[in-house]
C-alpha cells in the first residue's frame, strides 16, 4: 500500500504526486484524482486555510485508513495545502490507485466528502479586501451523509 | 498553574488573538470556569461562541465527546474549534 | 465549454491534457480525472484496442454531449488510445472541470462507465504470447446500469 | 455492384480478414443474402457469428436498430460489430 498523506504550506504540483502514486502501483488498472483549486474568477482574491496541528494531520491519516479499509486500493494520496494561497493554486489533491476504476473513483469521492466537511480545516476568503469565513455548504453535509447510508 | 487556550478559525478573530493562558484559582479548569474566565479575561463574545452548540472542545489534541465534561489542569491545552470548512 | 475529445494512436501524456483543461477553466473549483493504464504486473504483455472510424469518435462526442447536458461542467477531456500499447501506458483519460466537485467526479464516473461497456472499442490482451479478446465484466454492465436508474 | 463488409474485433479473426466485398446478384443485399454469402464466400463461422444475437450491424456508419432489416446497395459499407470492450 503506497501512501502519501501531507499538509503542505507552499504551492505544490499535484501531477508529481499523482505520477509518483502511479509509478508506485504497477498493478493498478487506473488512477482517479481530484484536485481542488482557488478559482481564478469569481471575486476571490486569496484564500487562507488554518488547521490545528494536533488534530488535522492525524485526522487525515485516520481518513486514509478508513478509505483503505473500505475500498480495494493499491495506493492513496491526500495532500492538503494550508496557509494563504492565491488564485489558480491547488488547495487539495486526492488520488487513488486501484485494480478497478470503481474503487479508485469511490475512494476519491469518499475522501473529498470527508475533507470538505469533516476534517479540521477552517477556510476564509479575501473578497474586495475583506476576509470572510466559509462554512461547508448544505450540499457538503448531504454529500458526506451518503457514506453513512451505504 | 497555567492552561493554554487556543482559538481556531473565526474564533481567533472573535477572541482577537490566537491563544490565551488561563490560571484557575482551584488549579482545575472546568466548563463553567472556562466560560466565566473567557468572559472576564477575553471578551463576552468568545464566551458566547464557546457556548454555541456547534463549537467543539479539544483537550490536549483529543476532541471531547461532551465539552461540558472538561477538566483541564496545569500544562494542558484546550482548543476551541468552530465548524470546519476544508477542501 | 472547453472540450478535448480525441482518439490517439500513440502514447500520450494525460497530465498535459488535464493541465490544459485546468488552464482553460479559470472559474472551476476543481478537476476530477481518471486515467486507465495497461497494468505493469499481472501477465498482460501488451494490449490492442481496435475501433471503427465511422462510429467510435462520433460516439465519444455524443457521450461528451450527454455528460455536459447531465452535469454542470466547465470543461471535459476524453482521450482514448487505439492500436497496440505496452505495459504502464495510459489507455484512457477522462477529466472534467466544474464549479463543484460533485459534478466533476460524477461526470468522470459517467463517461468511464460508458466508455467501458458502451463505446465502440474492441480490446485484446497479449498473455504468454497469445492474444485474448476481452469482453466487459459483469461489473461494467452493472456500473453502466446505475445511470439509467438515476 | 460491390458492397464492402467490415469485420471488427474478434470477428476479423473469425473471418480471417478485415473486410470483404460482396456482390449480390439482385443488386440489393438483405439479411438472408448476407448470412448466405458470408457462409459461402468467407466461412460458416463468420455467418454463425453474424447470427449471434450480440452481434450488431452498422450500415454506412449508422447502427441498425434491427439488423434483420438490412438493405445494402452498391457502394454501401456494412460493419459487423461484436460486443464492445473499451477503457
Coordinates of C-alpha atoms in Angstrom, one line a residue:
Chain A
X1 CA 0.0 0.0 0.0
X2 CA 1.5 3.3 -1.2
X3 CA 0.5 6.2 1.0
X4 CA 1.3 9.9 0.7
X5 CA -0.6 12.0 3.3
X6 CA 0.6 15.5 3.7
X7 CA -0.1 19.0 4.9
X8 CA 1.8 21.5 2.8
X9 CA 2.5 25.2 3.5
X10 CA 3.5 26.2 0.0
X11 CA 2.3 25.8 -3.6
X12 CA 2.6 22.2 -4.8
X13 CA 2.3 20.3 -8.1
X14 CA -0.4 17.6 -8.0
X15 CA 1.0 16.0 -11.1
X16 CA 4.2 14.9 -9.5
X17 CA 2.3 13.4 -6.5
X18 CA 0.0 11.5 -8.9
X19 CA 2.8 10.3 -11.1
X20 CA 4.6 9.0 -8.0
X21 CA 1.5 7.2 -7.0
X22 CA 1.1 5.7 -10.5
X23 CA 4.8 4.6 -10.6
X24 CA 4.5 3.0 -7.2
X25 CA 1.4 0.9 -8.1
X26 CA 2.4 -1.1 -11.2
X27 CA -0.5 -3.5 -10.7
X28 CA -3.1 -0.7 -10.8
X29 CA -5.5 -0.5 -13.7
X30 CA -6.3 3.1 -13.1
X31 CA -5.8 6.2 -11.0
X32 CA -8.6 8.6 -10.0
X33 CA -7.7 12.1 -8.9
X34 CA -9.5 15.2 -7.7
X35 CA -7.7 18.5 -7.5
X36 CA -9.5 21.4 -5.9
X37 CA -8.1 24.8 -6.6
X38 CA -8.7 28.5 -5.8
X39 CA -11.0 29.8 -8.6
X40 CA -9.3 32.4 -10.8
X41 CA -12.6 34.1 -11.5
X42 CA -15.5 34.9 -9.2
X43 CA -14.1 37.6 -6.9
X44 CA -11.9 35.6 -4.5
X45 CA -8.6 37.3 -4.3
X46 CA -6.9 34.9 -1.9
X47 CA -7.8 32.1 0.4
X48 CA -6.5 31.1 3.8
X49 CA -6.8 27.7 5.4
X50 CA -5.9 27.3 9.0
X51 CA -5.5 24.0 10.8
X52 CA -4.8 22.7 14.3
X53 CA -1.6 20.7 14.4
X54 CA -2.7 18.1 17.0
X55 CA -5.8 17.2 15.1
X56 CA -5.5 17.9 11.4
X57 CA -2.8 15.6 10.0
X58 CA -3.8 12.7 12.4
X59 CA -7.4 13.2 11.1
X60 CA -6.2 12.9 7.5
X61 CA -4.2 9.8 8.4
X62 CA -7.3 8.3 10.0
X63 CA -9.3 9.2 6.9
X64 CA -6.8 7.4 4.7
X65 CA -7.1 4.3 6.9
X66 CA -10.9 4.4 6.6
X67 CA -10.7 4.7 2.8
X68 CA -8.2 1.8 2.6
X69 CA -10.4 -0.4 4.7
X70 CA -13.5 0.5 2.7
X71 CA -12.1 0.3 -0.8
X72 CA -9.8 -2.1 -2.6
X73 CA -6.8 0.3 -3.1
X74 CA -3.2 -0.1 -4.1
X75 CA -2.2 3.5 -3.2
X76 CA -3.6 6.7 -1.9
X77 CA -2.5 10.4 -1.9
X78 CA -4.1 13.1 0.2
X79 CA -2.3 16.4 0.0
X80 CA -3.8 19.5 1.6
X81 CA -2.5 23.0 1.4
X82 CA -2.6 25.2 4.5
X83 CA -1.9 28.9 4.9
X84 CA -2.5 31.6 2.4
X85 CA -2.9 30.7 -1.3
X86 CA -3.5 32.6 -4.5
X87 CA -5.9 32.3 -7.4
X88 CA -5.4 29.2 -9.5
X89 CA -3.3 27.4 -6.9
X90 CA -4.2 23.9 -5.9
X91 CA -5.8 23.5 -2.4
X92 CA -6.2 19.8 -2.2
X93 CA -5.3 16.8 -4.2
X94 CA -6.7 13.3 -3.5
X95 CA -5.6 10.5 -5.8
X96 CA -6.3 6.7 -5.5
X97 CA -4.8 3.8 -7.5
X98 CA -6.7 0.5 -7.7
X99 CA -7.1 -2.6 -9.7
X100 CA -10.5 -1.4 -10.8
X101 CA -11.8 2.1 -11.5
X102 CA -14.8 1.9 -9.2
X103 CA -12.7 1.5 -6.1
X104 CA -10.4 4.4 -7.2
X105 CA -13.2 6.8 -8.1
X106 CA -15.2 6.0 -5.0
X107 CA -12.2 6.4 -2.7
X108 CA -11.5 9.8 -4.1
X109 CA -15.2 10.8 -3.7
X110 CA -15.2 9.5 -0.1
X111 CA -12.1 11.3 0.9
X112 CA -13.1 14.6 -0.7
X113 CA -16.5 14.5 1.0
X114 CA -14.8 14.0 4.4
X115 CA -12.2 16.6 3.8
X116 CA -14.8 19.1 2.8
X117 CA -17.0 18.9 5.9
X118 CA -15.4 16.6 8.5
X119 CA -11.7 17.5 8.5
X120 CA -10.0 20.0 10.8
X121 CA -9.6 23.0 8.4
X122 CA -11.0 26.5 8.6
X123 CA -11.2 28.5 5.4
X124 CA -11.6 32.2 4.8
X125 CA -11.7 34.0 1.5
X126 CA -10.5 37.5 0.7
X127 CA -13.1 39.4 -1.3
X128 CA -12.9 43.1 -2.1
X129 CA -10.3 43.5 0.6
X130 CA -12.3 41.8 3.4
X131 CA -11.8 38.3 4.8
X132 CA -14.9 36.1 5.0
X133 CA -15.1 32.8 6.9
X134 CA -16.5 30.0 4.9
X135 CA -18.6 27.2 6.3
X136 CA -19.5 24.0 4.5
X137 CA -22.4 24.2 2.1
X138 CA -25.6 22.2 2.8
X139 CA -24.5 20.1 -0.2
X140 CA -21.3 19.2 1.5
X141 CA -23.1 17.8 4.5
X142 CA -25.5 15.9 2.2
X143 CA -22.6 14.5 0.3
X144 CA -20.9 13.3 3.5
X145 CA -24.2 11.7 4.7
X146 CA -24.2 9.5 1.6
X147 CA -21.5 7.3 3.1
X148 CA -23.3 6.6 6.3
X149 CA -26.3 5.2 4.3
X150 CA -24.1 2.8 2.3
Chain B
X1 CA -0.7 26.7 37.1
X2 CA -1.4 27.9 33.5
X3 CA -3.7 26.3 30.9
X4 CA -3.3 27.3 27.3
X5 CA -6.4 28.1 25.4
X6 CA -6.2 28.0 21.6
X7 CA -8.7 29.7 19.2
X8 CA -9.2 28.2 15.8
X9 CA -10.8 29.7 12.6
X10 CA -13.1 32.6 13.2
X11 CA -12.9 32.1 17.0
X12 CA -9.4 33.6 16.8
X13 CA -11.0 36.7 15.2
X14 CA -13.7 36.9 17.8
X15 CA -11.1 36.5 20.6
X16 CA -8.8 39.0 19.0
X17 CA -5.9 36.6 19.5
X18 CA -4.7 33.1 18.6
X19 CA -4.3 31.9 22.2
X20 CA -4.7 32.8 25.9
X21 CA -3.3 31.5 29.2
X22 CA -5.8 30.9 32.0
X23 CA -4.9 30.2 35.6
X24 CA -7.9 28.9 37.5
X25 CA -7.7 29.5 41.3
X26 CA -8.7 25.9 42.1
X27 CA -6.0 24.6 39.8
X28 CA -8.7 22.8 37.7
X29 CA -10.5 24.4 34.8
X30 CA -14.0 23.0 34.2
X31 CA -16.6 24.1 31.7
X32 CA -18.2 26.8 34.0
X33 CA -14.7 28.2 34.8
X34 CA -13.8 28.3 31.1
X35 CA -17.0 30.2 30.1
X36 CA -16.6 32.6 33.1
X37 CA -12.9 33.3 32.6
X38 CA -13.2 33.8 28.8
X39 CA -16.0 36.3 29.6
X40 CA -13.9 38.2 32.1
X41 CA -10.4 37.9 30.7
X42 CA -11.0 37.9 26.9
X43 CA -14.5 39.1 26.0
X44 CA -18.2 38.1 26.2
X45 CA -18.3 37.3 22.5
X46 CA -15.8 34.4 22.8
X47 CA -17.6 33.1 25.8
X48 CA -20.9 33.1 23.9
X49 CA -19.1 31.4 20.9
X50 CA -17.8 28.7 23.3
X51 CA -21.5 28.0 24.3
X52 CA -22.6 27.8 20.7
X53 CA -23.6 24.2 20.3
X54 CA -21.5 23.9 17.1
X55 CA -18.3 24.8 18.9
X56 CA -16.3 21.7 19.9
X57 CA -13.6 21.5 22.6
X58 CA -10.4 19.5 22.3
X59 CA -8.2 18.8 25.3
X60 CA -4.5 18.0 24.5
X61 CA -5.4 17.2 20.9
X62 CA -8.4 14.9 21.7
X63 CA -11.9 16.1 20.9
X64 CA -14.2 15.9 23.9
X65 CA -17.4 14.0 23.1
X66 CA -19.1 16.2 25.7
X67 CA -17.5 19.6 26.1
X68 CA -19.3 20.2 29.4
X69 CA -17.2 17.4 30.9
X70 CA -14.0 19.5 30.5
X71 CA -11.4 19.2 33.3
X72 CA -8.1 20.9 32.4
X73 CA -5.0 21.2 34.6
X74 CA -1.7 22.9 34.5
X75 CA 0.1 22.4 31.3
X76 CA -3.0 21.3 29.4
X77 CA -4.0 22.8 26.1
X78 CA -7.7 23.5 25.4
X79 CA -8.7 24.2 21.8
X80 CA -11.9 25.9 20.8
X81 CA -13.0 24.6 17.4
X82 CA -15.7 26.2 15.3
X83 CA -17.4 24.3 12.4
X84 CA -14.8 23.2 9.9
X85 CA -14.7 24.1 6.2
X86 CA -11.9 22.4 4.3
X87 CA -11.2 21.3 0.7
Chain C
X1 CA -17.3 24.9 -22.6
X2 CA -13.8 23.6 -23.1
X3 CA -13.8 20.2 -24.9
X4 CA -11.0 17.9 -25.9
X5 CA -12.3 14.6 -27.4
X6 CA -9.7 12.5 -29.1
X7 CA -8.7 9.1 -30.4
X8 CA -4.9 8.8 -30.3
X9 CA -2.7 6.2 -32.0
X10 CA 0.4 6.8 -29.9
X11 CA 1.4 7.1 -26.3
X12 CA 0.1 10.3 -24.7
X13 CA 0.6 12.3 -21.5
X14 CA -2.6 12.7 -19.5
X15 CA -1.0 15.5 -17.4
X16 CA -0.7 17.9 -20.3
X17 CA -4.3 17.3 -21.3
X18 CA -5.5 17.8 -17.7
X19 CA -3.3 20.9 -17.3
X20 CA -4.8 22.4 -20.5
X21 CA -8.3 21.7 -19.2
X22 CA -7.5 23.4 -15.9
X23 CA -5.9 26.4 -17.6
X24 CA -8.9 26.8 -19.9
X25 CA -11.4 26.7 -17.0
X26 CA -10.4 29.5 -14.6
X27 CA -13.8 29.5 -12.9
X28 CA -13.5 25.8 -12.0
X29 CA -13.2 24.9 -8.3
X30 CA -11.9 21.5 -9.2
X31 CA -10.9 19.0 -11.7
X32 CA -11.6 15.2 -11.5
X33 CA -9.6 12.8 -13.6
X34 CA -9.5 9.1 -14.2
X35 CA -6.6 7.6 -16.1
X36 CA -6.7 3.9 -17.1
X37 CA -3.5 2.2 -17.9
X38 CA -2.1 -1.1 -19.0
X39 CA -1.1 -2.9 -15.8
X40 CA 2.6 -3.5 -15.5
X41 CA 2.1 -6.6 -13.5
X42 CA -0.4 -9.4 -13.9
X43 CA 0.7 -11.2 -17.1
X44 CA -0.5 -8.8 -19.8
X45 CA 2.4 -8.2 -22.2
X46 CA 0.6 -5.8 -24.5
X47 CA -2.9 -4.7 -25.3
X48 CA -4.5 -3.8 -28.6
X49 CA -7.6 -1.7 -29.0
X50 CA -9.4 -1.6 -32.3
X51 CA -12.1 0.9 -33.2
X52 CA -14.4 1.6 -36.2
X53 CA -13.8 5.0 -37.6
X54 CA -17.4 5.9 -38.6
X55 CA -18.7 5.1 -35.1
X56 CA -16.0 5.4 -32.4
X57 CA -15.1 9.1 -32.4
X58 CA -18.7 10.3 -33.1
X59 CA -19.8 8.0 -30.2
X60 CA -17.3 9.7 -27.9
X61 CA -18.5 13.1 -29.0
X62 CA -22.1 12.0 -28.3
X63 CA -21.0 10.8 -24.9
X64 CA -19.4 14.2 -24.1
X65 CA -22.7 16.0 -25.1
X66 CA -24.7 13.7 -22.8
X67 CA -22.3 14.4 -19.9
X68 CA -22.4 18.1 -20.5
X69 CA -26.2 18.0 -20.5
X70 CA -26.3 15.9 -17.4
X71 CA -23.7 17.6 -15.2
X72 CA -22.8 21.2 -14.6
X73 CA -19.4 21.3 -16.3
X74 CA -16.9 23.9 -17.5
X75 CA -14.7 21.6 -19.5
X76 CA -14.3 17.9 -20.4
X77 CA -11.5 15.8 -21.8
X78 CA -12.0 12.3 -23.2
X79 CA -8.8 10.9 -24.8
X80 CA -8.8 7.2 -25.8
X81 CA -5.8 5.4 -27.1
X82 CA -6.2 3.0 -30.0
X83 CA -3.8 0.4 -31.5
X84 CA -1.2 -1.6 -29.7
X85 CA 0.1 -0.3 -26.3
X86 CA 2.6 -1.5 -23.8
X87 CA 2.7 -2.1 -20.1
X88 CA 2.3 1.1 -18.0
X89 CA 1.0 3.2 -20.9
X90 CA -2.2 5.2 -20.4
X91 CA -5.2 3.8 -22.3
X92 CA -7.8 6.4 -21.5
X93 CA -8.0 9.7 -19.7
X94 CA -11.3 11.4 -18.8
X95 CA -11.1 14.7 -17.0
X96 CA -13.9 17.1 -16.0
X97 CA -13.7 20.6 -14.6
X98 CA -16.7 22.1 -12.8
X99 CA -17.6 24.7 -10.2
X100 CA -18.3 22.0 -7.7
X101 CA -16.6 18.7 -7.2
X102 CA -19.7 16.5 -7.3
X103 CA -20.4 17.4 -11.0
X104 CA -16.8 16.8 -11.9
X105 CA -16.5 13.5 -10.2
X106 CA -19.8 12.2 -11.4
X107 CA -19.1 13.2 -15.0
X108 CA -15.9 11.3 -15.0
X109 CA -17.6 8.3 -13.4
X110 CA -20.4 8.5 -16.0
X111 CA -18.1 8.8 -19.0
X112 CA -15.9 5.9 -17.8
X113 CA -18.8 3.6 -17.3
X114 CA -20.0 4.3 -20.8
X115 CA -16.5 4.0 -22.4
X116 CA -16.1 0.7 -20.7
X117 CA -19.1 -1.1 -22.0
X118 CA -21.0 1.2 -24.4
X119 CA -18.3 2.7 -26.6
X120 CA -17.1 1.2 -29.9
X121 CA -13.8 -0.3 -28.9
X122 CA -12.6 -3.9 -29.0
X123 CA -9.8 -4.9 -26.7
X124 CA -7.4 -7.9 -26.8
X125 CA -4.6 -8.7 -24.5
X126 CA -1.4 -10.5 -25.2
X127 CA -0.7 -13.1 -22.5
X128 CA 2.0 -15.7 -22.7
X129 CA 2.4 -15.0 -26.4
X130 CA -1.3 -15.4 -27.3
X131 CA -3.9 -12.7 -27.9
X132 CA -7.2 -13.0 -26.0
X133 CA -10.3 -10.9 -26.7
X134 CA -11.7 -9.1 -23.7
X135 CA -15.4 -8.6 -23.1
X136 CA -16.8 -6.2 -20.5
X137 CA -17.0 -7.7 -17.0
X138 CA -20.5 -8.1 -15.4
X139 CA -19.4 -5.3 -13.1
X140 CA -19.0 -3.0 -16.1
X141 CA -22.6 -3.6 -17.2
X142 CA -23.8 -3.1 -13.6
X143 CA -21.9 0.2 -13.4
X144 CA -23.4 1.4 -16.6
X145 CA -27.0 0.5 -15.5
X146 CA -26.6 2.8 -12.4
X147 CA -27.1 5.8 -14.7
X148 CA -30.4 4.6 -16.1
X149 CA -31.9 4.3 -12.7
X150 CA -30.9 7.9 -11.7
Chain D
X1 CA -22.3 -3.6 -57.7
X2 CA -19.9 -4.3 -54.7
X3 CA -20.8 -3.9 -51.1
X4 CA -18.0 -3.6 -48.5
X5 CA -18.3 -5.8 -45.4
X6 CA -16.0 -4.8 -42.4
X7 CA -15.3 -7.2 -39.6
X8 CA -14.5 -5.7 -36.2
X9 CA -12.8 -7.1 -33.1
X10 CA -12.7 -10.8 -32.9
X11 CA -15.0 -11.1 -35.9
X12 CA -11.9 -10.1 -38.0
X13 CA -10.1 -13.1 -36.5
X14 CA -13.1 -15.4 -37.2
X15 CA -13.4 -14.1 -40.8
X16 CA -9.6 -14.4 -41.3
X17 CA -9.6 -10.9 -42.8
X18 CA -10.6 -7.3 -42.0
X19 CA -13.0 -6.8 -44.8
X20 CA -14.7 -8.5 -47.8
X21 CA -16.5 -7.3 -50.9
X22 CA -19.9 -8.9 -51.7
X23 CA -21.8 -8.6 -55.0
X24 CA -25.4 -9.7 -54.6
X25 CA -27.0 -10.9 -57.9
X26 CA -30.2 -8.9 -57.2
X27 CA -28.1 -5.7 -56.5
X28 CA -29.6 -5.5 -53.0
X29 CA -28.0 -7.3 -50.0
X30 CA -30.6 -8.2 -47.4
X31 CA -30.1 -10.1 -44.1
X32 CA -30.7 -13.5 -45.7
X33 CA -28.3 -12.7 -48.5
X34 CA -25.6 -11.6 -46.1
X35 CA -25.8 -14.7 -43.9
X36 CA -25.8 -16.9 -47.0
X37 CA -22.9 -15.1 -48.8
X38 CA -20.7 -15.0 -45.7
X39 CA -21.3 -18.7 -45.3
X40 CA -20.3 -19.4 -48.9
X41 CA -17.7 -16.8 -49.7
X42 CA -16.0 -16.4 -46.3
X43 CA -16.7 -19.3 -43.8
X44 CA -19.6 -20.8 -41.8
X45 CA -18.1 -19.5 -38.5
X46 CA -18.5 -15.8 -39.5
X47 CA -22.0 -16.5 -40.7
X48 CA -22.8 -18.0 -37.3
X49 CA -21.2 -15.1 -35.6
X50 CA -23.4 -12.7 -37.6
X51 CA -26.5 -14.5 -36.3
X52 CA -25.3 -14.3 -32.7
X53 CA -27.8 -12.0 -31.0
X54 CA -25.0 -9.9 -29.5
X55 CA -23.6 -9.1 -33.0
X56 CA -24.8 -5.7 -34.2
X57 CA -24.8 -4.4 -37.8
X58 CA -24.0 -0.9 -39.0
X59 CA -24.8 0.4 -42.4
X60 CA -22.7 3.3 -43.6
X61 CA -21.7 4.2 -40.0
X62 CA -25.2 4.0 -38.6
X63 CA -26.1 1.2 -36.2
X64 CA -29.2 -0.7 -37.4
X65 CA -31.8 -1.0 -34.6
X66 CA -32.9 -4.3 -36.2
X67 CA -30.1 -6.0 -38.1
X68 CA -32.6 -8.2 -39.9
X69 CA -33.9 -5.1 -41.7
X70 CA -30.6 -4.7 -43.6
X71 CA -30.8 -3.4 -47.2
X72 CA -27.4 -2.6 -48.6
X73 CA -26.7 -1.4 -52.1
X74 CA -23.6 -0.8 -54.3
X75 CA -21.1 1.4 -52.6
X76 CA -22.5 0.8 -49.1
X77 CA -20.4 -0.3 -46.2
X78 CA -21.8 -3.0 -43.8
X79 CA -19.9 -3.4 -40.5
X80 CA -20.2 -6.5 -38.2
X81 CA -19.8 -5.4 -34.6
X82 CA -19.3 -7.9 -31.8
X83 CA -19.8 -6.8 -28.1
X84 CA -17.5 -3.9 -27.3
X85 CA -14.9 -3.7 -24.6
X86 CA -13.2 -0.5 -24.1
X87 CA -11.4 1.6 -21.4

